[in-house]
Amino acid sequence: MTQLSVSQFFEDMREDLDFALVAGREGINGKIRESQFQKNGLALAGDLGPVHPGRMQVWGYTELSYLKKLDSTARSDAISAFFGLSPCAVLIVGVDTLPDGITTLADTAQVPLIMTKLPGREVLPQILTYLETRLAPRAHMHGVLVDLYGVGVLIQGKSGIGKSECALHLITRGHRLVADDVVDIHLHGQELVGQSTDLLKHHLEVRGLGILNIKDLFGVVAIRYEKNVEMIIELVPWTADQSFDRLGIDLESKEILGHPLPLVRIPVAPGRNVPTLIEVAARNRLLQRMGYFSAHEFSRNLSAQIALENSRQSVDAPGAEN
Amino acid sequence: MPERNVTVTNELGVHARAAAAFAQLSSRFECEIFVSCRGMEVDGKSIMGVMMLTAPMGAELTIRTEGEDDHDAVEQLAALVENSFGE
């Protein structure tokens, strides 16, 4: 299961959201396990049941004004009971002062308290998006992710079969590189989103040329930061007896993170212009997305033609029923 | 140069999948393979060609092979047609 340390969360968001760590530094290596956050009004009033310690806990003006109303013993009891559940962290939004005693209790319980003066309506959507992305199911796939006419195509195949060369060729034809070699894919709702790892971003390694910076060589139009992965193209060595799909009626698929993606296997051999084949596969995918399957259409026409021949034959045949 | 006449036995005739099966099997042989129906002859290794025959059930196909493994080829292809293309 994916998880994220509170310290990572704090470092990543600190600048944008003006975060300050005011207490509970000892607990900073705790883990956030869920992307949702919780507001704690009722929990502080004593209803602790629904608190998920693996979620970011959020206090705003409502929670603090309630706490300020309590006398110091009741306040300290309420907070201690809440911290007793070991929540991964508490994010306090939209305020600049805390009631007395909270920081000491947080230090003792080792619950990190992160504060920001920015209002919740600004902070919360941002942390939700961030946490959803960071905590989404994720996989690293070997291959090259390219955007062809708006279709995210993951090109896979054994090392040395020419994935990067293909990608380079596609870039020279105006398509866009998302990631080479290691594609970081995460699930966003029902979509698989692919991006590059930070280190490899915009780079392509081609045997004989070395590591190329695509952004510098071809400009910003030749790259993309992320792209939904919509189909997989697998480059396979040409073998005489391997039966490749010759009709395109049966669509193969392959699962990534439990989601099936259409798979097209393309045999690589001298004289076959693989980038063109990939480009056409992407165009065909666009057609299929609109519900038009060339092979099905063709097959239907053929069957109709055969049926026609069949009826002609039975009319011509001597002794056929009339 | 072996030659064999076979009758199409499956209900749908030589439809797309059947044509693909025929061409796939043909491609495994070294020899040249021709198949004809109603006077039209096509290359047995070409799916588009075989489909163009639009051969319905009951139609007669003539398989003609030429080359190294031609006897084997004609036997196996005839068997494929007689077995309704493995359907």
Short mmCIF file of C-alpha atoms in Angstrom, two decimals:
data_model
loop_
_atom_site.label_atom_id
_atom_site.label_comp_id
_atom_site.label_asym_id
_atom_site.label_seq_id
_atom_site.Cartn_x
_atom_site.Cartn_y
_atom_site.Cartn_z
CA MET A 1 0.00 0.00 0.00
CA THR A 2 1.30 3.42 -0.86
CA GLN A 3 2.07 5.80 1.96
CA LEU A 4 3.77 9.11 2.36
CA SER A 5 5.81 10.47 5.24
CA VAL A 6 4.58 13.60 6.94
CA SER A 7 8.01 15.17 6.46
CA GLN A 8 7.81 14.65 2.70
CA PHE A 9 4.33 16.18 2.64
CA PHE A 10 5.57 19.12 4.71
CA GLU A 11 8.63 19.74 2.51
CA ASP A 12 6.67 19.48 -0.74
CA MET A 13 3.90 21.86 0.29
CA ARG A 14 5.75 24.21 2.63
CA GLU A 15 6.60 26.92 0.13
CA ASP A 16 3.30 27.00 -1.75
CA LEU A 17 1.11 26.89 1.31
CA ASP A 18 3.28 28.80 3.77
CA PHE A 19 3.52 25.88 6.20
CA ALA A 20 5.23 26.09 9.59
CA LEU A 21 5.91 23.12 11.81
CA VAL A 22 5.01 24.43 15.27
CA ALA A 23 5.19 21.28 17.40
CA GLY A 24 5.53 17.49 17.41
CA ARG A 25 8.76 17.39 15.40
CA GLU A 26 9.44 13.90 16.79
CA GLY A 27 6.49 12.48 14.90
CA ILE A 28 7.45 13.93 11.53
CA ASN A 29 8.38 10.52 10.10
CA GLY A 30 4.88 9.19 10.65
CA LYS A 31 2.99 8.01 7.56
CA ILE A 32 -0.02 9.43 5.79
CA ARG A 33 -1.93 6.45 4.41
CA GLU A 34 -5.10 7.94 2.97
CA SER A 35 -5.62 10.80 0.57
CA GLN A 36 -8.72 12.15 2.29
CA PHE A 37 -8.42 14.54 5.19
CA GLN A 38 -10.72 14.93 8.18
CA LYS A 39 -12.10 17.95 10.00
CA ASN A 40 -12.21 17.30 13.71
CA GLY A 41 -15.03 19.33 15.22
CA LEU A 42 -16.94 16.37 16.63
CA ALA A 43 -13.82 14.44 17.56
CA LEU A 44 -12.71 17.29 19.81
CA ALA A 45 -16.18 17.33 21.37
CA GLY A 46 -15.63 13.69 22.30
CA ASP A 47 -16.80 11.58 19.34
CA LEU A 48 -13.50 9.87 18.57
CA GLY A 49 -14.85 6.82 16.75
CA PRO A 50 -14.72 8.11 13.18
CA VAL A 51 -11.15 9.41 13.39
CA HIS A 52 -8.77 7.70 10.94
CA PRO A 53 -5.24 8.22 12.29
CA GLY A 54 -3.77 7.59 8.80
CA ARG A 55 -5.53 10.66 7.40
CA MET A 56 -4.40 14.22 7.64
CA GLN A 57 -6.41 15.88 10.41
CA VAL A 58 -7.54 19.43 9.78
CA TRP A 59 -8.40 22.10 12.30
CA GLY A 60 -9.75 25.44 11.24
CA TYR A 61 -11.44 28.41 12.81
CA THR A 62 -14.39 26.26 14.04
CA GLU A 63 -12.23 23.79 15.95
CA LEU A 64 -10.04 26.45 17.50
CA SER A 65 -12.88 28.69 18.61
CA TYR A 66 -14.47 25.65 20.26
CA LEU A 67 -11.22 24.81 22.03
CA LYS A 68 -10.79 28.40 23.15
CA LYS A 69 -14.22 28.31 24.76
CA LEU A 70 -13.28 25.37 26.99
CA ASP A 71 -11.55 25.94 30.33
CA SER A 72 -7.95 24.84 30.36
CA THR A 73 -8.53 21.39 31.96
CA ALA A 74 -11.36 20.46 29.62
CA ARG A 75 -9.33 21.70 26.66
CA SER A 76 -6.30 19.70 27.64
CA ASP A 77 -8.47 16.58 28.16
CA ALA A 78 -10.13 16.96 24.76
CA ILE A 79 -6.83 17.44 22.98
CA SER A 80 -5.06 14.65 24.87
CA ALA A 81 -7.87 12.22 24.06
CA PHE A 82 -7.60 13.19 20.40
CA PHE A 83 -3.79 12.94 20.29
CA GLY A 84 -4.12 9.59 22.10
CA LEU A 85 -5.34 8.15 18.77
CA SER A 86 -1.91 8.97 17.28
CA PRO A 87 -3.11 10.84 14.21
CA CYS A 88 -0.33 11.14 11.62
CA ALA A 89 -0.44 14.95 11.70
CA VAL A 90 -2.69 17.89 12.38
CA LEU A 91 -2.92 20.72 9.88
CA ILE A 92 -4.19 23.98 11.31
CA VAL A 93 -5.49 26.35 8.65
CA GLY A 94 -6.57 29.97 8.57
CA VAL A 95 -5.39 31.05 12.02
CA ASP A 96 -2.26 32.64 13.41
CA THR A 97 -2.48 31.97 17.15
CA LEU A 98 -3.10 28.78 19.08
CA PRO A 99 -4.73 28.38 22.48
CA ASP A 100 -2.18 27.78 25.26
CA GLY A 101 -0.93 24.32 25.91
CA ILE A 102 -1.61 22.76 22.52
CA THR A 103 2.00 22.74 21.37
CA THR A 104 3.21 21.12 24.60
CA LEU A 105 0.58 18.39 24.31
CA ALA A 106 1.54 17.81 20.67
CA ASP A 107 5.22 17.56 21.57
CA THR A 108 4.47 15.03 24.30
CA ALA A 109 2.19 12.95 22.05
CA GLN A 110 4.63 13.36 19.12
CA VAL A 111 1.88 14.53 16.80
CA PRO A 112 3.23 17.02 14.23
CA LEU A 113 1.30 20.30 14.18
CA ILE A 114 1.55 22.10 10.86
CA MET A 115 0.19 25.63 10.71
CA THR A 116 -0.63 28.01 7.92
CA LYS A 117 -2.29 31.40 7.87
CA LEU A 118 -3.85 30.70 4.49
CA PRO A 119 -7.58 29.91 4.59
CA GLY A 120 -8.87 26.35 4.29
CA ARG A 121 -10.63 27.01 0.99
CA GLU A 122 -7.23 27.69 -0.55
CA VAL A 123 -5.21 25.03 1.26
CA LEU A 124 -7.53 22.03 1.30
CA PRO A 125 -8.14 21.57 -2.46
CA GLN A 126 -4.40 21.73 -3.01
CA ILE A 127 -3.52 19.15 -0.39
CA LEU A 128 -6.29 16.85 -1.62
CA THR A 129 -4.94 16.93 -5.17
CA TYR A 130 -1.40 16.45 -3.92
CA LEU A 131 -2.30 13.54 -1.63
CA GLU A 132 -4.46 11.85 -4.26
CA THR A 133 -1.57 11.89 -6.70
CA ARG A 134 1.06 10.84 -4.18
CA LEU A 135 -1.00 8.07 -2.60
CA ALA A 136 -2.49 6.69 -5.81
CA PRO A 137 -1.63 3.11 -6.77
CA ARG A 138 1.49 3.36 -8.88
CA ALA A 139 3.71 1.27 -11.09
CA HIS A 140 6.95 1.77 -12.92
CA MET A 141 6.82 0.40 -16.42
CA HIS A 142 9.74 -0.18 -18.73
CA GLY A 143 9.09 1.54 -22.04
CA VAL A 144 8.64 4.88 -23.75
CA LEU A 145 5.51 6.99 -23.40
CA VAL A 146 4.71 9.20 -26.36
CA ASP A 147 1.73 11.41 -27.15
CA LEU A 148 0.57 10.73 -30.71
CA TYR A 149 -2.31 12.93 -31.89
CA GLY A 150 -3.47 13.14 -28.28
CA VAL A 151 -3.33 9.37 -27.77
CA GLY A 152 -0.93 8.33 -25.02
CA VAL A 153 0.99 5.35 -26.41
CA LEU A 154 3.27 3.24 -24.24
CA ILE A 155 5.88 1.56 -26.45
CA GLN A 156 7.27 -1.57 -24.87
CA GLY A 157 9.61 -4.35 -25.93
CA LYS A 158 12.88 -5.99 -25.04
CA SER A 159 15.97 -3.90 -24.54
CA GLY A 160 17.68 -3.09 -27.85
CA ILE A 161 14.62 -3.61 -30.04
CA GLY A 162 14.52 0.09 -30.87
CA LYS A 163 11.96 1.75 -28.60
CA SER A 164 13.97 4.93 -28.11
CA GLU A 165 14.90 5.14 -31.81
CA CYS A 166 11.22 4.88 -32.61
CA ALA A 167 10.39 7.59 -30.12
CA LEU A 168 13.06 9.84 -31.62
CA HIS A 169 11.67 9.28 -35.09
CA LEU A 170 8.17 10.10 -33.83
CA ILE A 171 9.45 13.29 -32.19
CA THR A 172 11.01 14.42 -35.47
CA ARG A 173 7.55 13.99 -36.96
CA GLY A 174 6.03 16.39 -34.46
CA HIS A 175 4.87 14.02 -31.73
CA ARG A 176 5.64 14.56 -28.07
CA LEU A 177 7.81 12.64 -25.63
CA VAL A 178 6.47 12.07 -22.13
CA ALA A 179 8.94 9.60 -20.66
CA ASP A 180 11.74 7.33 -21.82
CA ASP A 181 12.87 4.07 -20.27
CA VAL A 182 11.06 4.30 -16.93
CA VAL A 183 7.46 5.44 -17.06
CA ASP A 184 5.88 6.29 -13.73
CA ILE A 185 2.18 5.39 -13.97
CA HIS A 186 -0.46 6.11 -11.38
CA LEU A 187 -4.17 5.60 -11.25
CA HIS A 188 -6.21 8.78 -11.22
CA GLY A 189 -9.86 7.86 -10.93
CA GLN A 190 -10.35 5.49 -13.85
CA GLU A 191 -7.45 6.87 -15.88
CA LEU A 192 -3.86 5.70 -15.95
CA VAL A 193 -1.59 8.73 -15.93
CA GLY A 194 2.00 8.36 -17.03
CA GLN A 195 4.87 10.70 -16.37
CA SER A 196 8.62 10.72 -16.33
CA THR A 197 10.73 10.34 -13.24
CA ASP A 198 12.35 13.64 -12.22
CA LEU A 199 15.85 12.57 -13.18
CA LEU A 200 15.02 11.28 -16.66
CA LYS A 201 12.58 14.05 -17.55
CA HIS A 202 12.78 15.12 -21.23
CA HIS A 203 15.74 12.85 -21.88
CA LEU A 204 16.07 10.08 -24.36
CA GLU A 205 18.93 7.64 -24.62
CA VAL A 206 19.72 6.47 -28.13
CA ARG A 207 22.51 4.01 -28.85
CA GLY A 208 25.24 5.75 -30.77
CA LEU A 209 24.09 9.26 -29.82
CA GLY A 210 24.02 8.96 -26.06
CA ILE A 211 21.70 10.89 -23.80
CA LEU A 212 19.73 13.57 -25.61
CA ASN A 213 17.81 16.44 -24.05
CA ILE A 214 14.68 16.53 -26.18
CA LYS A 215 13.45 19.82 -24.75
CA ASP A 216 16.69 21.60 -25.72
CA LEU A 217 16.97 19.89 -29.09
CA PHE A 218 13.37 20.13 -30.25
CA GLY A 219 11.75 22.73 -28.01
CA VAL A 220 8.85 22.64 -25.60
CA VAL A 221 6.36 21.42 -28.18
CA ALA A 222 8.25 18.12 -28.34
CA ILE A 223 7.65 17.24 -24.70
CA ARG A 224 4.83 16.74 -22.23
CA TYR A 225 4.92 16.41 -18.47
CA GLU A 226 2.19 13.80 -18.23
CA LYS A 227 -0.27 11.98 -20.39
CA ASN A 228 -3.02 9.42 -19.93
CA VAL A 229 -1.83 6.05 -21.14
CA GLU A 230 -4.39 4.76 -23.63
CA MET A 231 -2.72 1.92 -25.46
CA ILE A 232 0.33 -0.30 -25.37
CA ILE A 233 2.41 -1.13 -28.40
CA GLU A 234 4.74 -4.02 -27.96
CA LEU A 235 7.64 -4.32 -30.39
CA VAL A 236 8.55 -7.96 -30.89
CA PRO A 237 11.27 -9.56 -33.00
CA TRP A 238 9.99 -10.98 -36.27
CA THR A 239 9.89 -14.77 -36.23
CA ALA A 240 8.70 -16.94 -39.09
CA ASP A 241 6.33 -19.13 -37.13
CA GLN A 242 4.92 -16.63 -34.65
CA SER A 243 1.40 -15.80 -35.66
CA PHE A 244 0.77 -12.09 -35.58
CA ASP A 245 -2.63 -10.56 -35.72
CA ARG A 246 -3.39 -10.18 -39.38
CA LEU A 247 -6.99 -9.10 -39.23
CA GLY A 248 -7.23 -6.83 -36.21
CA ILE A 249 -10.61 -8.27 -35.28
CA ASP A 250 -9.58 -9.68 -31.93
CA LEU A 251 -8.31 -6.92 -29.71
CA GLU A 252 -5.67 -7.94 -27.24
CA SER A 253 -5.27 -6.19 -23.95
CA LYS A 254 -2.81 -5.98 -21.10
CA GLU A 255 -3.42 -4.85 -17.55
CA ILE A 256 -1.64 -2.05 -15.77
CA LEU A 257 -2.63 -1.53 -12.13
CA GLY A 258 -5.65 -3.73 -12.74
CA HIS A 259 -6.85 -1.67 -15.71
CA PRO A 260 -6.91 -3.31 -19.13
CA LEU A 261 -5.34 -1.36 -21.98
CA PRO A 262 -5.56 -2.26 -25.67
CA LEU A 263 -2.37 -3.99 -26.78
CA VAL A 264 -0.98 -4.03 -30.30
CA ARG A 265 1.96 -6.29 -31.07
CA ILE A 266 4.15 -5.07 -33.90
CA PRO A 267 6.83 -7.34 -35.34
CA VAL A 268 10.07 -5.55 -36.07
CA ALA A 269 12.02 -6.54 -39.18
CA PRO A 270 14.21 -4.82 -41.77
CA GLY A 271 12.11 -2.88 -44.23
CA ARG A 272 9.28 -2.32 -41.79
CA ASN A 273 8.98 1.32 -40.89
CA VAL A 274 8.05 0.89 -37.27
CA PRO A 275 7.38 4.58 -36.41
CA THR A 276 4.87 4.74 -39.26
CA LEU A 277 3.21 1.57 -38.01
CA ILE A 278 2.96 3.02 -34.52
CA GLU A 279 1.56 6.27 -35.86
CA VAL A 280 -1.12 4.40 -37.79
CA ALA A 281 -1.92 2.24 -34.77
CA ALA A 282 -2.59 5.47 -32.85
CA ARG A 283 -4.82 6.78 -35.64
CA ASN A 284 -6.68 3.48 -35.65
CA ARG A 285 -7.09 3.79 -31.90
CA LEU A 286 -8.68 7.22 -32.41
CA LEU A 287 -11.16 5.64 -34.81
CA GLN A 288 -11.89 2.84 -32.35
CA ARG A 289 -12.46 5.38 -29.61
CA MET A 290 -15.22 6.80 -31.78
CA GLY A 291 -16.68 3.31 -32.19
CA TYR A 292 -15.35 2.60 -35.68
CA PHE A 293 -13.45 -0.67 -36.09
CA SER A 294 -12.07 -0.96 -39.63
CA ALA A 295 -11.52 -4.71 -39.35
CA HIS A 296 -15.03 -5.38 -38.06
CA GLU A 297 -16.53 -3.26 -40.81
CA PHE A 298 -14.51 -5.09 -43.43
CA SER A 299 -15.40 -8.48 -41.99
CA ARG A 300 -19.14 -7.59 -42.02
CA ASN A 301 -18.95 -6.54 -45.67
CA LEU A 302 -17.16 -9.75 -46.56
CA SER A 303 -19.73 -11.91 -44.78
CA ALA A 304 -22.55 -10.07 -46.54
CA GLN A 305 -20.82 -10.67 -49.87
CA ILE A 306 -20.38 -14.38 -49.10
CA ALA A 307 -24.05 -14.65 -48.13
CA LEU A 308 -24.94 -13.04 -51.45
CA GLU A 309 -22.79 -15.54 -53.35
CA ASN A 310 -24.40 -18.30 -51.37
CA SER A 311 -27.93 -17.28 -52.34
CA ARG A 312 -26.90 -16.92 -55.98
CA GLN A 313 -25.41 -20.39 -55.89
CA SER A 314 -28.57 -21.95 -54.51
CA VAL A 315 -30.66 -20.24 -57.18
CA ASP A 316 -28.31 -21.48 -59.95
CA ALA A 317 -28.06 -25.01 -58.58
CA PRO A 318 -30.26 -27.50 -60.39
CA GLY A 319 -33.05 -28.83 -58.22
CA ALA A 320 -32.91 -25.85 -55.89
CA GLU A 321 -36.20 -24.91 -54.33
CA ASN A 322 -38.06 -22.25 -56.16
CA MET B 1 3.08 -29.53 -58.62
CA PRO B 2 0.34 -30.96 -56.37
CA GLU B 3 -3.20 -29.76 -56.71
CA ARG B 4 -6.29 -30.57 -54.72
CA ASN B 5 -9.98 -29.68 -54.84
CA VAL B 6 -11.77 -29.19 -51.55
CA THR B 7 -15.28 -28.10 -50.66
CA VAL B 8 -15.91 -25.35 -48.15
CA THR B 9 -17.87 -26.97 -45.33
CA ASN B 10 -18.44 -24.23 -42.82
CA GLU B 11 -21.64 -22.28 -42.73
CA LEU B 12 -20.14 -18.82 -43.00
CA GLY B 13 -17.92 -19.70 -45.93
CA VAL B 14 -14.38 -18.30 -46.17
CA HIS B 15 -15.03 -15.31 -43.93
CA ALA B 16 -12.37 -13.07 -42.40
CA ARG B 17 -11.21 -15.40 -39.62
CA ALA B 18 -11.20 -18.41 -41.91
CA ALA B 19 -9.16 -16.52 -44.50
CA ALA B 20 -6.72 -15.47 -41.78
CA ALA B 21 -6.33 -19.07 -40.62
CA PHE B 22 -5.68 -20.19 -44.21
CA ALA B 23 -3.11 -17.47 -44.86
CA GLN B 24 -1.38 -18.01 -41.51
CA LEU B 25 -0.96 -21.71 -42.22
CA SER B 26 0.18 -21.01 -45.79
CA SER B 27 2.82 -18.60 -44.57
CA ARG B 28 4.55 -21.41 -42.65
CA PHE B 29 5.48 -23.14 -45.89
CA GLU B 30 8.34 -22.29 -48.19
CA CYS B 31 6.48 -23.23 -51.37
CA GLU B 32 4.25 -20.99 -53.40
CA ILE B 33 0.58 -21.49 -52.73
CA PHE B 34 -2.30 -20.56 -54.98
CA VAL B 35 -5.93 -21.00 -54.27
CA SER B 36 -8.76 -20.53 -56.71
CA CYS B 37 -12.52 -20.44 -56.68
CA ARG B 38 -14.89 -19.88 -59.61
CA GLY B 39 -11.99 -19.21 -61.94
CA MET B 40 -10.28 -16.61 -59.81
CA GLU B 41 -6.85 -17.53 -58.50
CA VAL B 42 -5.11 -15.73 -55.64
CA ASP B 43 -1.99 -16.06 -53.51
CA GLY B 44 -2.79 -18.35 -50.58
CA LYS B 45 -0.44 -16.44 -48.29
CA SER B 46 -2.34 -13.21 -48.74
CA ILE B 47 -5.30 -12.70 -46.42
CA MET B 48 -6.80 -10.04 -48.64
CA GLY B 49 -6.52 -12.35 -51.62
CA VAL B 50 -8.17 -15.30 -49.92
CA MET B 51 -10.96 -13.08 -48.63
CA MET B 52 -11.55 -11.75 -52.13
CA LEU B 53 -12.62 -15.20 -53.26
CA THR B 54 -15.81 -14.67 -51.20
CA ALA B 55 -16.30 -18.42 -51.17
CA PRO B 56 -19.56 -19.48 -49.52
CA MET B 57 -20.38 -22.86 -47.99
CA GLY B 58 -20.39 -25.54 -50.65
CA ALA B 59 -18.01 -23.69 -52.95
CA GLU B 60 -15.12 -25.62 -54.40
CA LEU B 61 -11.58 -24.37 -53.78
CA THR B 62 -8.60 -25.54 -55.76
CA ILE B 63 -5.33 -25.45 -53.86
CA ARG B 64 -2.20 -25.57 -55.97
CA THR B 65 1.31 -25.54 -54.52
CA GLU B 66 4.71 -25.30 -56.04
CA GLY B 67 8.07 -25.61 -54.32
CA GLU B 68 10.06 -27.54 -51.77
CA ASP B 69 7.41 -28.58 -49.25
CA ASP B 70 4.48 -28.47 -51.65
CA HIS B 71 3.06 -31.93 -50.84
CA ASP B 72 2.96 -31.20 -47.15
CA ALA B 73 1.39 -27.83 -47.77
CA VAL B 74 -1.41 -29.05 -49.97
CA GLU B 75 -2.26 -31.84 -47.50
CA GLN B 76 -2.40 -29.56 -44.48
CA LEU B 77 -4.30 -26.78 -46.22
CA ALA B 78 -6.86 -29.20 -47.62
CA ALA B 79 -7.30 -30.64 -44.14
CA LEU B 80 -7.81 -27.15 -42.75
CA VAL B 81 -10.60 -26.40 -45.22
CA GLU B 82 -12.22 -29.80 -44.69
CA ASN B 83 -12.17 -29.23 -40.94
CA SER B 84 -14.09 -25.98 -41.39
CA PHE B 85 -10.97 -23.90 -40.70
CA GLY B 86 -10.73 -25.24 -37.18
CA GLU B 87 -13.98 -23.63 -36.12
#
